[in-house]
Coordinates of C-alpha atoms in Angstrom, one line a residue:
X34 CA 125.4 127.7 141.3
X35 CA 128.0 125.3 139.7
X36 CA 127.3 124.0 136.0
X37 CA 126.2 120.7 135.3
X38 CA 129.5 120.6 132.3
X39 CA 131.5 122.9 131.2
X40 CA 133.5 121.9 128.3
X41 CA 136.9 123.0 126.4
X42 CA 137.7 123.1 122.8
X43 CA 136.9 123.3 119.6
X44 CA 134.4 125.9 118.1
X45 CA 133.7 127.0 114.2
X46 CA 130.8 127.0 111.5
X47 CA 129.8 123.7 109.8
X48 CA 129.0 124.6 106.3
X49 CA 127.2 121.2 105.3
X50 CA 125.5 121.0 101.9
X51 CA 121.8 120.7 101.2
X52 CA 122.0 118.2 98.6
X53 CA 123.0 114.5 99.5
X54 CA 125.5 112.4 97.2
X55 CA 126.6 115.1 95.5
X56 CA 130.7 115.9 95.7
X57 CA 132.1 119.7 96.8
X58 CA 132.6 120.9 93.9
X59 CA 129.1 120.4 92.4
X60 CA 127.3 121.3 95.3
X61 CA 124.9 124.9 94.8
X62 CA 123.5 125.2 98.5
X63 CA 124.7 125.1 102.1
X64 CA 123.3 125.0 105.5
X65 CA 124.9 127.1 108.4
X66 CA 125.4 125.9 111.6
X67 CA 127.7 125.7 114.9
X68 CA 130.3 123.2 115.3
X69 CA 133.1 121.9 117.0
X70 CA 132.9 119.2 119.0
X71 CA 133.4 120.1 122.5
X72 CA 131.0 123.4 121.6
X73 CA 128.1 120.9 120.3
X74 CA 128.5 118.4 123.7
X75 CA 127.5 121.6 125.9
X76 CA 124.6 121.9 123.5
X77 CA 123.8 118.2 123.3
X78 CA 124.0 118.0 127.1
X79 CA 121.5 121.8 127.9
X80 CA 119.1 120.1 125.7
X81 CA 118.6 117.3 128.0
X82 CA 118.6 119.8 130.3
X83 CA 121.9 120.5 132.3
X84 CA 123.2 123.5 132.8
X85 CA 126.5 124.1 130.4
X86 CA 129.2 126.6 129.4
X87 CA 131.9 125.7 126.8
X88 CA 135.3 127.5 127.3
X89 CA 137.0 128.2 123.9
X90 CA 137.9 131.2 121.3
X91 CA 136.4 132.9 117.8
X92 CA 137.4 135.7 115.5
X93 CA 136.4 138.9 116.0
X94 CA 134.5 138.7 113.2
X95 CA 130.7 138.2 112.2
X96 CA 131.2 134.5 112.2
X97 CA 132.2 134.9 115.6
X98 CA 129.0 137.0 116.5
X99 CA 127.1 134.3 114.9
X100 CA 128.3 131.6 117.2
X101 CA 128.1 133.4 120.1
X102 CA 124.2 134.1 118.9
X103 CA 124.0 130.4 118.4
X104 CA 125.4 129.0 121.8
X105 CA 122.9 131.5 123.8
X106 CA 119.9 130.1 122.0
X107 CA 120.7 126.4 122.6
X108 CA 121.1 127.9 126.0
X109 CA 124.9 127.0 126.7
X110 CA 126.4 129.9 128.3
X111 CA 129.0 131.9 126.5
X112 CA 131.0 133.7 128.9
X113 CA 134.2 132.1 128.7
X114 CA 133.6 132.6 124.7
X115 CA 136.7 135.0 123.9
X116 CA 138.0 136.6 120.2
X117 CA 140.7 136.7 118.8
X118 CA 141.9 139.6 116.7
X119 CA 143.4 139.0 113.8
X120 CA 143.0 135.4 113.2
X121 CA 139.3 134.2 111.9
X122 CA 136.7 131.8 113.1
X123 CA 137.1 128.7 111.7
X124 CA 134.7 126.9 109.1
X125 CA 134.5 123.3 108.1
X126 CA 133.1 122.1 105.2
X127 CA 131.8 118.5 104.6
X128 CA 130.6 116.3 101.6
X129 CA 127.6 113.7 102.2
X130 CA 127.6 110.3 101.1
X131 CA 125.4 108.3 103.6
X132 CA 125.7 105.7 105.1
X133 CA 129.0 106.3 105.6
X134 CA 131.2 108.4 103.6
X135 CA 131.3 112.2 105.2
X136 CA 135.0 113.9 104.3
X137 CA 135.4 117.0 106.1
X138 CA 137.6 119.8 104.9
X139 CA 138.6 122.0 108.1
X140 CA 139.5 125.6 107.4
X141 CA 141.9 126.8 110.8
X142 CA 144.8 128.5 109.0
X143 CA 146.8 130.0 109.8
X144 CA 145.7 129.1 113.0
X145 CA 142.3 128.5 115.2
X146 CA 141.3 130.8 117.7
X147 CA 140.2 127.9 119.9
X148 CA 143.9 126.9 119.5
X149 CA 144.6 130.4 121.7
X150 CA 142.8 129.4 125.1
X151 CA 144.9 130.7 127.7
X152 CA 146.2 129.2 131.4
X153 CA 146.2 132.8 132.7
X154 CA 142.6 133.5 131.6
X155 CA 140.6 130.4 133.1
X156 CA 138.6 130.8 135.5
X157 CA 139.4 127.6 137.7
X158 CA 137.2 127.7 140.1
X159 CA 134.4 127.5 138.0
X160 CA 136.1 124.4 136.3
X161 CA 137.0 122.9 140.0
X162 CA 133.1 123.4 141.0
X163 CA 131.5 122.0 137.9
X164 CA 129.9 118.6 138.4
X165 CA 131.2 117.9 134.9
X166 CA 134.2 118.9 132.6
X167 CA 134.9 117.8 129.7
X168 CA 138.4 117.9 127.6
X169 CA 139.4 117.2 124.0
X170 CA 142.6 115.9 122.5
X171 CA 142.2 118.8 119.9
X172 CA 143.0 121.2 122.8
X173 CA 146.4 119.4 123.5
X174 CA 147.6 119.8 119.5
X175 CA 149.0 123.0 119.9
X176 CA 150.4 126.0 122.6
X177 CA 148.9 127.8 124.4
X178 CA 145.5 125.5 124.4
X179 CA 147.8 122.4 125.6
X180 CA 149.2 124.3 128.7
X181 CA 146.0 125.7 129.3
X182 CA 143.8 122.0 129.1
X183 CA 146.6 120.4 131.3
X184 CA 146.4 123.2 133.9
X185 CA 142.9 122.9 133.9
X186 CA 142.6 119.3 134.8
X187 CA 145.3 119.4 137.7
X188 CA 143.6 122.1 138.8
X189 CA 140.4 120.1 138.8
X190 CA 142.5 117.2 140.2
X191 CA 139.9 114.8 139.4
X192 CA 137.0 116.4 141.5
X193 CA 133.6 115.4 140.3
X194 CA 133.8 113.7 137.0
X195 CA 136.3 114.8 134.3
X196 CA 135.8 114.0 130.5
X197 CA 138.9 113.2 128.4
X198 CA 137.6 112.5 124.5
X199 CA 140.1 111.5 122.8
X200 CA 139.0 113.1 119.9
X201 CA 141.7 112.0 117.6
X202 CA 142.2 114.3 114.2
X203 CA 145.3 113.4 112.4
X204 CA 145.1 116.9 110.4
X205 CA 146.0 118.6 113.6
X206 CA 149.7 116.9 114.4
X207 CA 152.4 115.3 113.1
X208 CA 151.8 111.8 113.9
X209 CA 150.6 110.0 116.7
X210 CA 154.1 109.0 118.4
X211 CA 153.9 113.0 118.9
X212 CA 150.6 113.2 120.6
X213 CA 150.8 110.5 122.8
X214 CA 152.7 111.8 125.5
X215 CA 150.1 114.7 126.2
X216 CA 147.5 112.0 126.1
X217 CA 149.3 110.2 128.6
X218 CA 149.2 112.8 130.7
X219 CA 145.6 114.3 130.5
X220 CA 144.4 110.5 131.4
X221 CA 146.6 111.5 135.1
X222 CA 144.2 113.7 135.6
X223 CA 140.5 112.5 134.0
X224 CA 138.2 110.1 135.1
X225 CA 136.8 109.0 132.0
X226 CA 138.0 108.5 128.7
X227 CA 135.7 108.4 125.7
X228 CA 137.3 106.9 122.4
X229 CA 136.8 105.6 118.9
X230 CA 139.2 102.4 118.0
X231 CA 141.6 104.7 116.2
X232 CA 141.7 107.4 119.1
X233 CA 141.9 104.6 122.0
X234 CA 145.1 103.2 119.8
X235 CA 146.2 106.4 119.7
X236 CA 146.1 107.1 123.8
X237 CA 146.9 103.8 124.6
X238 CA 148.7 102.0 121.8
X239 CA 146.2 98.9 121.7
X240 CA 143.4 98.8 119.4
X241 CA 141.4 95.7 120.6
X242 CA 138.5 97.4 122.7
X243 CA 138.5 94.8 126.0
X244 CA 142.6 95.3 126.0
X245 CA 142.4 99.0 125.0
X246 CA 139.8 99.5 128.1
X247 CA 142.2 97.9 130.4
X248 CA 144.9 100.2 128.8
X249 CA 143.0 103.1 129.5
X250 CA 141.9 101.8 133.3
X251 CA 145.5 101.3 133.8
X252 CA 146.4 104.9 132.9
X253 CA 144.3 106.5 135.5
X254 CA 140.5 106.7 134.9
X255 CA 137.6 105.1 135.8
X256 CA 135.7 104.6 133.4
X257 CA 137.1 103.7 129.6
X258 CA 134.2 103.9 127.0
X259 CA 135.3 102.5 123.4
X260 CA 133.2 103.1 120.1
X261 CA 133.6 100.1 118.4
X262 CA 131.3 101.2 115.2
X263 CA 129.2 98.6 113.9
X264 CA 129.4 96.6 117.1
X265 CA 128.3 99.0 119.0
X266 CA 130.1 100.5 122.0
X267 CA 131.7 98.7 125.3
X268 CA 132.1 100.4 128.6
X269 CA 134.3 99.4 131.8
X270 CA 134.4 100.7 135.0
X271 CA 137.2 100.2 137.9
X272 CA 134.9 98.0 140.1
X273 CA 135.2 95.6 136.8
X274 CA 131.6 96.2 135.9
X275 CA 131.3 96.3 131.8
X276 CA 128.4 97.3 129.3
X277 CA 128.7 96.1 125.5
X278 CA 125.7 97.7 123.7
X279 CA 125.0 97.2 120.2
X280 CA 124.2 100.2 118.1
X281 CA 120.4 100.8 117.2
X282 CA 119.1 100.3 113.5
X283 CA 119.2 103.6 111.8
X284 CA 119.0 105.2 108.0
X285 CA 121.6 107.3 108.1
X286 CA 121.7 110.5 106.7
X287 CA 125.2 112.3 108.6
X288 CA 127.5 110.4 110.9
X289 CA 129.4 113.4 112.0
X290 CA 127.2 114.5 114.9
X291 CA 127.2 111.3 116.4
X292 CA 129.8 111.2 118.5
X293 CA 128.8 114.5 120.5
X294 CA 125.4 113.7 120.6
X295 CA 126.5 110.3 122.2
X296 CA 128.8 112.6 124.3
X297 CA 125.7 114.8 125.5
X298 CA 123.8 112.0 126.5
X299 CA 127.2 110.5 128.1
X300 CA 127.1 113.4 130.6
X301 CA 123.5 113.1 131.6
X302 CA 123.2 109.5 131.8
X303 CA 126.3 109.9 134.3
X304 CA 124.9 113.1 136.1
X305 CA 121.8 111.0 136.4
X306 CA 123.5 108.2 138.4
X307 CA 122.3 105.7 136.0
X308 CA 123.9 101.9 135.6
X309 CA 126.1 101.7 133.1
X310 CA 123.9 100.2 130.6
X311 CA 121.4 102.3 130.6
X312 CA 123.8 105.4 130.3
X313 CA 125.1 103.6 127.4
X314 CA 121.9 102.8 125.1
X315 CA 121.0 106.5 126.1
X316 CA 124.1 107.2 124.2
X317 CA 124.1 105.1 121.6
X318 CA 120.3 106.4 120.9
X319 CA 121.1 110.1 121.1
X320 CA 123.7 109.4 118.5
X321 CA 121.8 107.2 116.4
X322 CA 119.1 110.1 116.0
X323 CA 121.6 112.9 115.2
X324 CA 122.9 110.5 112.5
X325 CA 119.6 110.5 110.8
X326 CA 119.3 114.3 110.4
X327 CA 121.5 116.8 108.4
X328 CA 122.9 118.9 110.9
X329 CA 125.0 118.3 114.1
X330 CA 124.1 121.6 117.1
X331 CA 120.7 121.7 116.1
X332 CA 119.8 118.2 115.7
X333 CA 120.4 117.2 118.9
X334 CA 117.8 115.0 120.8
X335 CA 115.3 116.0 123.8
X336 CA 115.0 113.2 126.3
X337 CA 111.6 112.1 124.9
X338 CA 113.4 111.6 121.0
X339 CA 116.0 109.7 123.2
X340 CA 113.4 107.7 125.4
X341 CA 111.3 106.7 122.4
X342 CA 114.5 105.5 120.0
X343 CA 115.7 102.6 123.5
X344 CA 112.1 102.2 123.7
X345 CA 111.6 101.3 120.0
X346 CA 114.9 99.6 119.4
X347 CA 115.9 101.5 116.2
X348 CA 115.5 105.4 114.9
X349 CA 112.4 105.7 113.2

């Protein structure tokens, strides 16, 4: 049976601290969980109940054993989970100063094992079949995980729905004149691109959201969704449909889960044929409620959490 996604990228341990407002180096406690974001869209997307893998590398080392611990009881399958010997899982701290101050420090020297997915060891039929997959621009930073994300999606050639997230991290290249091309090229082969105003500037080199959308229509998909922050998030489709939704009223505790928890919901709303509003407040709901709690993985919303939050019209 094909999966509903199967995503590719990033993996590692968030090490977030249990006190609030308090900097780095004063902080006495941490919470472990899994991270990365492509890893916590296959969990945001099996707990609204679709079947998902996620395709991407650890250590060989107990942090490594603890992810792959982690993914199986979220209930994303880890087969295409691989080590690495010799270089270790990564870790990522982060310091949190709601509403919206959430540095993160990533530790991926001297290089990340998720950085070490190979073209020779995909299994491409798997990623032709799925209804879903989903790419990051992460997995373009470096060799061998660029050659092995651009073979992927030719492979695919744009057979069911293909997720590009732009997923723009400046830490990870030299600038974005560099990353561009590789962007370029992944939007050949995608049919949606999911962006930020930064990463959408980045891809397309236009930062206002109508003109970025048309940017990113323009370079081959057929959907553009652009995260606009405070104004919420605005969605166009090739048939010339659009969707601007606000985002819903919310104390927030963590921003960084957000985004994959909007991601999650993304994939079902999609899978579920929905209109593109309705995918969209989904979306924006999902991430309101992972902003509200500490963690990212395990915070992520059931359908009912999601239903209730549209239905309310804020995150009690």
């Amino acid at each position: 049976m094909a999966y509903d996604l199967i995503t590719m990228g990033r993996i590692g341990v968030d090490l977030y601290p249990l006190q609030t407002g308090v900097p780095l180096p004063q902080v006495t406690s941490f919470g472990k969980f899994l991270g990365g974001s492509a890893s916590n869209v296959a969990v945001a997307a099996a707990r609204l109940g679709r079947r998902t893998a996620v395709i991407t590398r650890t250590g060989d080392d107990p942090f490594g054993t603890y992810l792959h611990e982690a993914l199986k009881d979220f209930g994303v399958d880890d087969r295409w989970v691989t080590p690495v010997p010799g270089l270790p899982t990564p870790v990522t701290f982060c310091e949190v100063f709601p509403p919206d101050d959430f540095p993160l420090y990533f530790y991926r020297q001297p290089k990340a094992p998720d950085l070490e997915i190979d073209a020779h060891e995909l299994d491409l039929d798997a990623i032709r079949d799925a209804r879903v997959f989903w790419v990051t621009g992460t997995g373009l930073s470096e060799e061998p995980s660029r050659t092995a994300t651009l073979a992927a999606l030719a492979h695919r050639a744009k057979a069911g729905t293909t997720v590009f997230d732009l997923d723009w991290r400046p830490m990870f290249w030299t600038d974005p004149d560099a990353a561009r091309p590789f962007y370029e090229e992944a939007l050949r082969h995608t049919t949606v691109a999911v962006g930020n105003l930064d990463e959408v500037e980045v891809a397309t080199g236009v930062r206002e959201p109508h003109a970025a959308a048309r940017a990113l229509l323009d370079a081959g998909v057929e959907l553009a969704v652009v995260k606009q922050g405070p104004k919420g998030v605005l969605a166009v489709n090739s048939d010339g449909e659009s969707a601007e939704v606000p985002p819903l009223p919310v104390n927030v505790l963590n921003g960084l889960g957000a985004g994959d928890a909007f991601g999650g919901s993304l994939v079902h709303g999609l899978l579920s044929g929905w209109d593109l509003e309705k995918t969209m407040r989904h979306a924006n709901a999902a991430g309101a409620i992972v902003a509200s709690r500490l963690e990212c993985s395990s915070a992520m919303p059931t359908p009912g959490e999601i239903e209730a939050a549209v239905t309310a019209g804020a995150v009690k």
